Amino acid sequence: MTRLLIIGPPGSGKGTQAVHIARHFSIPTVSTGDIFRTNVSNETPLGVEAARYLDDGALVPDELTNALVKDRLLESDLQPGFLLDGYPRTATQVTELDNMLASQSQRLDAVVELRAPDSELEQRMLQRAKEQGRKDDTIEVFRRRLDLYHNETHEVVAVYAGRGMLVSVDGSGDPGDITTRAIAAVEKFLAEGVTP
Ligand code: ADP
């Protein structure tokens, strides 16, 4: 039973790493960004509401996001564990998640933070824009997402660091090497309680 979070700036390869790490620990991934994007493309009521925030690189309002995660975490496939990608992103969402987990007598085991310099993040985003055509992968929107990360999400990182459960991983370089580093660091932390 492993419950993990992955946190990283836009362009850090967080989504890609999440898939590999989750596979290693045999747990499903829950990506709030993916859930929002699926809803946007299916034009569901949630998608219609969320689209403008995604397009602007802004955060979707808490009442929508928290409700979505709360419902998802109650589903049976996540009872053996999960890797949350993209949530929590603000200090308020950390408190919400704490309450959701406590109400199910659950707790997180570790939080993976991917770190990479802003210049590399921008390069990767430009590459992804060519490959995937994500609507929020324009320089302007990307910079807004990066600013939000530095201004809001650093608080989330600080909270988990304060709880002694932050596993920081060098997220620059080859994606396969990053996966190897991340899995080794999480395994070590789970076994020995030592953060790299
Ligand atoms: P990235 O981290 O690469 O910017 P994500 O796929 O994690 O991309 O998120 C894409 C968008 O989805 C965000 O810019 C935001 O609009 C919305 N979103 C995802 N997770 C959250 C969240 N926890 N709270 C609010 N909005 C979110």
Short mmCIF file of N, CA, C and O in Angstrom, two decimals, residues 30 81 104 173 175 186:
data_model
loop_
_atom_site.label_atom_id
_atom_site.label_comp_id
_atom_site.label_asym_id
_atom_site.label_seq_id
_atom_site.Cartn_x
_atom_site.Cartn_y
_atom_site.Cartn_z
N VAL A 30 -3.45 9.37 -10.52
CA VAL A 30 -4.57 10.29 -10.64
C VAL A 30 -4.00 11.65 -10.98
O VAL A 30 -3.32 12.26 -10.15
N GLY A 81 -3.81 2.10 -2.90
CA GLY A 81 -2.75 3.10 -3.05
C GLY A 81 -2.93 3.90 -4.32
O GLY A 81 -3.79 3.58 -5.16
N GLN A 104 -10.59 8.76 5.67
CA GLN A 104 -10.51 7.35 5.23
C GLN A 104 -9.41 6.61 6.00
O GLN A 104 -8.98 5.54 5.57
N GLY A 173 17.85 16.42 -17.53
CA GLY A 173 18.56 15.36 -18.25
C GLY A 173 17.63 14.34 -18.88
O GLY A 173 16.46 14.63 -19.14
N PRO A 175 15.08 11.46 -19.60
CA PRO A 175 13.88 11.01 -18.88
C PRO A 175 14.05 9.64 -18.22
O PRO A 175 13.58 9.44 -17.09
N VAL A 186 12.73 7.18 -3.87
CA VAL A 186 11.49 6.87 -3.13
C VAL A 186 11.66 5.55 -2.38
O VAL A 186 11.31 5.45 -1.19
#
